mmCIF file of C-alpha atoms in Angstrom:
data_model
loop_
_atom_site.group_PDB
_atom_site.id
_atom_site.type_symbol
_atom_site.label_atom_id
_atom_site.label_comp_id
_atom_site.label_asym_id
_atom_site.label_seq_id
_atom_site.Cartn_x
_atom_site.Cartn_y
_atom_site.Cartn_z
ATOM 1 C CA MET A 2 -5.199 21.993 25.803
ATOM 2 C CA GLU A 3 -2.448 19.397 25.378
ATOM 3 C CA TYR A 4 -2.300 20.034 21.627
ATOM 4 C CA LEU A 5 -2.003 23.782 22.217
ATOM 5 C CA LEU A 6 0.943 23.172 24.547
ATOM 6 C CA ILE A 7 2.627 21.024 21.912
ATOM 7 C CA ILE A 8 2.132 23.773 19.307
ATOM 8 C CA ILE A 9 3.394 26.658 21.454
ATOM 9 C CA SER A 10 6.306 24.622 22.738
ATOM 10 C CA ALA A 11 7.391 23.478 19.272
ATOM 11 C CA ILE A 12 7.132 26.918 17.643
ATOM 12 C CA PHE A 13 8.476 29.210 20.335
ATOM 13 C CA VAL A 14 9.912 27.521 23.417
ATOM 14 C CA ASN A 15 11.801 24.606 21.860
ATOM 15 C CA ASN A 16 12.332 26.026 18.387
ATOM 16 C CA ILE A 17 14.125 23.305 16.450
ATOM 17 C CA VAL A 18 16.755 25.572 14.920
ATOM 18 C CA LEU A 19 17.265 28.207 17.625
ATOM 19 C CA THR A 20 17.258 26.072 20.782
ATOM 20 C CA GLN A 21 17.998 22.548 19.579
ATOM 21 C CA PHE A 22 20.357 23.575 16.741
ATOM 22 C CA LEU A 23 18.919 21.157 14.195
ATOM 23 C CA GLY A 24 18.660 22.432 10.633
ATOM 24 C CA ILE A 25 21.433 25.014 10.857
ATOM 25 C CA CYS A 26 22.711 24.393 7.308
ATOM 26 C CA PRO A 27 19.539 25.525 5.495
ATOM 27 C CA PHE A 28 18.975 28.157 8.189
ATOM 28 C CA LEU A 29 22.238 29.867 7.297
ATOM 29 C CA GLY A 30 22.228 28.984 3.602
ATOM 30 C CA VAL A 31 18.725 30.004 2.514
ATOM 31 C CA SER A 32 18.288 33.037 4.732
ATOM 32 C CA LYS A 33 19.630 35.746 2.438
ATOM 33 C CA LYS A 34 16.241 36.613 0.887
ATOM 34 C CA VAL A 35 12.841 36.545 2.553
ATOM 35 C CA SER A 36 11.155 35.185 -0.584
ATOM 36 C CA THR A 37 13.507 32.203 -0.721
ATOM 37 C CA ALA A 38 13.153 31.666 3.025
ATOM 38 C CA VAL A 39 9.351 31.541 2.718
ATOM 39 C CA GLY A 40 9.609 28.955 -0.071
ATOM 40 C CA MET A 41 12.086 26.867 1.880
ATOM 41 C CA GLY A 42 9.912 27.116 4.994
ATOM 42 C CA GLY A 43 6.921 25.853 3.040
ATOM 43 C CA ALA A 44 8.918 23.000 1.525
ATOM 44 C CA VAL A 45 10.312 21.969 4.922
ATOM 45 C CA THR A 46 6.818 22.140 6.453
ATOM 46 C CA PHE A 47 5.426 19.849 3.776
ATOM 47 C CA VAL A 48 8.325 17.382 3.925
ATOM 48 C CA MET A 49 8.590 17.361 7.734
ATOM 49 C CA THR A 50 4.878 16.717 8.256
ATOM 50 C CA LEU A 51 4.622 14.086 5.535
ATOM 51 C CA ALA A 52 7.876 12.411 6.607
ATOM 52 C CA THR A 53 6.656 12.218 10.187
ATOM 53 C CA LEU A 54 3.402 10.621 9.066
ATOM 54 C CA VAL A 55 5.111 8.027 6.889
ATOM 55 C CA THR A 56 7.937 7.244 9.322
ATOM 56 C CA TYR A 57 5.514 6.960 12.263
ATOM 57 C CA LEU A 58 3.428 4.431 10.379
ATOM 58 C CA ILE A 59 6.520 2.511 9.271
ATOM 59 C CA GLN A 60 7.834 2.498 12.842
ATOM 60 C CA LYS A 61 4.592 1.249 14.385
ATOM 61 C CA GLU A 62 3.476 -1.139 11.643
ATOM 62 C CA ILE A 63 6.757 -2.588 10.413
ATOM 63 C CA LEU A 64 9.792 -1.871 12.594
ATOM 64 C CA ASP A 65 8.073 -2.460 15.952
ATOM 65 C CA THR A 66 5.986 -5.381 14.671
ATOM 66 C CA PHE A 67 8.995 -7.303 13.374
ATOM 67 C CA GLY A 68 11.370 -6.197 16.148
ATOM 68 C CA ILE A 69 13.765 -4.406 13.815
ATOM 69 C CA GLN A 70 13.862 -1.000 15.519
ATOM 70 C CA TYR A 71 17.607 -0.851 14.816
ATOM 71 C CA MET A 72 16.689 -0.106 11.171
ATOM 72 C CA GLN A 73 14.961 3.138 12.227
ATOM 73 C CA THR A 74 17.593 5.659 11.141
ATOM 74 C CA ILE A 75 18.363 4.171 7.735
ATOM 75 C CA THR A 76 14.665 3.654 7.019
ATOM 76 C CA TYR A 77 13.856 7.241 7.963
ATOM 77 C CA ILE A 78 16.666 8.606 5.801
ATOM 78 C CA LEU A 79 15.400 6.651 2.778
ATOM 79 C CA VAL A 80 11.820 7.860 3.336
ATOM 80 C CA ILE A 81 12.909 11.496 3.676
ATOM 81 C CA ALA A 82 15.116 11.302 0.582
ATOM 82 C CA SER A 83 12.236 9.853 -1.428
ATOM 83 C CA LEU A 84 9.844 12.553 -0.261
ATOM 84 C CA VAL A 85 12.298 15.311 -1.177
ATOM 85 C CA GLN A 86 12.732 13.822 -4.647
ATOM 86 C CA MET A 87 8.957 13.814 -5.032
ATOM 87 C CA LEU A 88 8.761 17.442 -3.868
ATOM 88 C CA GLU A 89 11.511 18.428 -6.300
ATOM 89 C CA ILE A 90 9.606 16.899 -9.224
ATOM 90 C CA ILE A 91 6.368 18.612 -8.164
ATOM 91 C CA LEU A 92 8.043 22.020 -7.746
ATOM 92 C CA LYS A 93 9.802 21.718 -11.093
ATOM 93 C CA LYS A 94 6.425 21.261 -12.797
ATOM 94 C CA ALA A 95 4.184 23.488 -10.641
ATOM 95 C CA SER A 96 6.466 26.412 -9.742
ATOM 96 C CA PRO A 97 9.631 26.666 -11.847
ATOM 97 C CA SER A 98 10.493 30.058 -10.333
ATOM 98 C CA LEU A 99 10.441 28.681 -6.776
ATOM 99 C CA TYR A 100 12.355 25.631 -7.979
ATOM 100 C CA GLN A 101 15.031 27.924 -9.469
ATOM 101 C CA ALA A 102 15.081 30.151 -6.378
ATOM 102 C CA LEU A 103 15.655 27.203 -4.061
ATOM 103 C CA GLY A 104 18.282 25.796 -6.413
ATOM 104 C CA VAL A 105 20.822 23.656 -4.616
ATOM 105 C CA PHE A 106 19.092 24.148 -1.273
ATOM 106 C CA LEU A 107 16.136 21.941 -2.151
ATOM 107 C CA PRO A 108 18.274 18.779 -1.998
ATOM 108 C CA LEU A 109 19.521 20.084 1.360
ATOM 109 C CA ILE A 110 16.130 19.129 2.824
ATOM 110 C CA THR A 111 17.247 15.522 2.323
ATOM 111 C CA THR A 112 20.156 16.095 4.682
ATOM 112 C CA ASN A 113 18.281 18.529 6.941
ATOM 113 C CA CYS A 114 18.745 16.947 10.323
ATOM 114 C CA ALA A 115 15.651 18.789 11.608
ATOM 115 C CA VAL A 116 13.415 16.588 9.450
ATOM 116 C CA LEU A 117 15.097 13.404 10.652
ATOM 117 C CA GLY A 118 15.259 14.733 14.208
ATOM 118 C CA VAL A 119 11.518 15.384 14.385
ATOM 119 C CA ALA A 120 10.710 11.943 12.979
ATOM 120 C CA ILE A 121 12.847 10.366 15.699
ATOM 121 C CA MET A 122 11.630 12.715 18.460
ATOM 122 C CA VAL A 123 7.962 11.775 18.038
ATOM 123 C CA ILE A 124 8.869 8.141 18.636
ATOM 124 C CA GLN A 125 11.058 8.998 21.629
ATOM 125 C CA LYS A 126 8.319 11.198 23.140
ATOM 126 C CA ASN A 127 5.852 8.334 22.628
ATOM 127 C CA TYR A 128 3.334 10.572 20.850
ATOM 128 C CA ASN A 129 0.292 9.082 19.160
ATOM 129 C CA LEU A 130 -0.272 9.746 15.452
ATOM 130 C CA LEU A 131 -2.258 12.970 15.900
ATOM 131 C CA GLU A 132 0.196 14.375 18.440
ATOM 132 C CA SER A 133 3.050 13.431 16.117
ATOM 133 C CA LEU A 134 1.522 15.285 13.180
ATOM 134 C CA ILE A 135 0.743 18.344 15.304
ATOM 135 C CA PHE A 136 4.277 18.343 16.697
ATOM 136 C CA ALA A 137 5.819 17.965 13.230
ATOM 137 C CA ALA A 138 3.695 20.726 11.683
ATOM 138 C CA ALA A 139 4.308 23.093 14.608
ATOM 139 C CA THR A 140 8.033 22.373 14.589
ATOM 140 C CA ALA A 141 8.149 23.051 10.847
ATOM 141 C CA ILE A 142 6.237 26.309 11.346
ATOM 142 C CA GLY A 143 8.733 27.260 14.055
ATOM 143 C CA PHE A 144 11.583 26.476 11.666
ATOM 144 C CA ALA A 145 9.950 28.564 8.940
ATOM 145 C CA LEU A 146 9.294 31.433 11.353
ATOM 146 C CA ALA A 147 12.918 31.501 12.491
ATOM 147 C CA LEU A 148 14.102 31.264 8.881
ATOM 148 C CA VAL A 149 11.910 34.128 7.660
ATOM 149 C CA LEU A 150 12.762 36.345 10.643
ATOM 150 C CA PHE A 151 16.457 35.686 10.132
ATOM 151 C CA ALA A 152 16.174 36.377 6.396
ATOM 152 C CA GLY A 153 14.451 39.688 7.134
ATOM 153 C CA LEU A 154 17.211 40.631 9.542
ATOM 154 C CA ARG A 155 19.887 39.702 7.015
ATOM 155 C CA GLU A 156 18.205 41.765 4.302
ATOM 156 C CA HIS A 157 18.142 44.701 6.698
ATOM 157 C CA LEU A 158 21.813 44.136 7.584
ATOM 158 C CA ASP A 159 22.721 44.455 3.897
ATOM 159 C CA LEU A 160 21.523 48.067 4.083
ATOM 160 C CA MET A 161 23.586 48.887 7.162
ATOM 161 C CA ARG A 162 27.165 50.037 7.455
ATOM 162 C CA ILE A 163 28.979 47.159 9.088
ATOM 163 C CA PRO A 164 32.692 47.038 9.941
ATOM 164 C CA LYS A 165 34.716 45.155 7.335
ATOM 165 C CA GLY A 166 35.686 42.326 9.701
ATOM 166 C CA MET A 167 32.046 41.654 10.610
ATOM 167 C CA LYS A 168 30.542 41.548 7.111
ATOM 168 C CA GLY A 169 29.017 38.326 5.824
ATOM 169 C CA THR A 170 29.114 35.246 8.006
ATOM 170 C CA PRO A 171 30.326 36.863 11.271
ATOM 171 C CA ILE A 172 27.430 39.322 11.505
ATOM 172 C CA ALA A 173 25.012 36.595 10.404
ATOM 173 C CA LEU A 174 26.148 34.340 13.261
ATOM 174 C CA VAL A 175 25.935 37.170 15.801
ATOM 175 C CA THR A 176 22.427 37.960 14.546
ATOM 176 C CA ALA A 177 21.424 34.307 14.756
ATOM 177 C CA GLY A 178 22.677 34.211 18.339
ATOM 178 C CA LEU A 179 20.638 37.294 19.227
ATOM 179 C CA LEU A 180 17.565 35.790 17.575
ATOM 180 C CA ALA A 181 18.082 32.585 19.579
ATOM 181 C CA MET A 182 18.323 34.642 22.784
ATOM 182 C CA ALA A 183 15.080 36.403 21.865
ATOM 183 C CA PHE A 184 13.334 33.042 21.472
ATOM 184 C CA MET A 185 14.722 31.946 24.844
ATOM 185 C CA GLY A 186 12.467 34.618 26.329
ATOM 186 C CA PHE A 187 9.532 32.293 25.649
ATOM 187 C CA ALA A 188 10.989 29.614 27.946
ATOM 188 C CA GLY A 189 8.728 30.443 30.882
ATOM 189 C CA ILE A 190 5.492 30.123 28.903
ATOM 190 C CA VAL A 191 5.194 26.333 28.869
#
């Protein structure tokens, strides 16, 4: 039951991008097409889960053991950057079309504060390894869900007649705010 609460909370109630405002840059940048948003969501899910696993083990086995917890942030950033480089190489070989579609946004995962934020949050929440992985995967799924929903809304907005002053970024930000308010409706569940 505890794992189910972690999953529901991470996806809906405490959505990383809509309630905690982590990962806004890729949320706004990659959300113009649903296909690109799905690819970015998958990439973030892979990187966030793997980064949480690696950083958790580094934290518990190295940083805590040697009393160098102050190295946490820099260590985590280096791990995440390395994982994104690995993902970029794999995507370039396995799926050139997805690699091209993500373009400049793939390196943005390196600076995606949601990935770093989740890695730090699992340590702060004192989760064990399994809880950490469940939290990371659920948070990434929540990020991907918000990204795909927002991309769908933006594609629909392109078909609408919008006043000249609201086109582009202004209507996107208003839509993101409305989407965040919709997710706030889940607050009473957990």
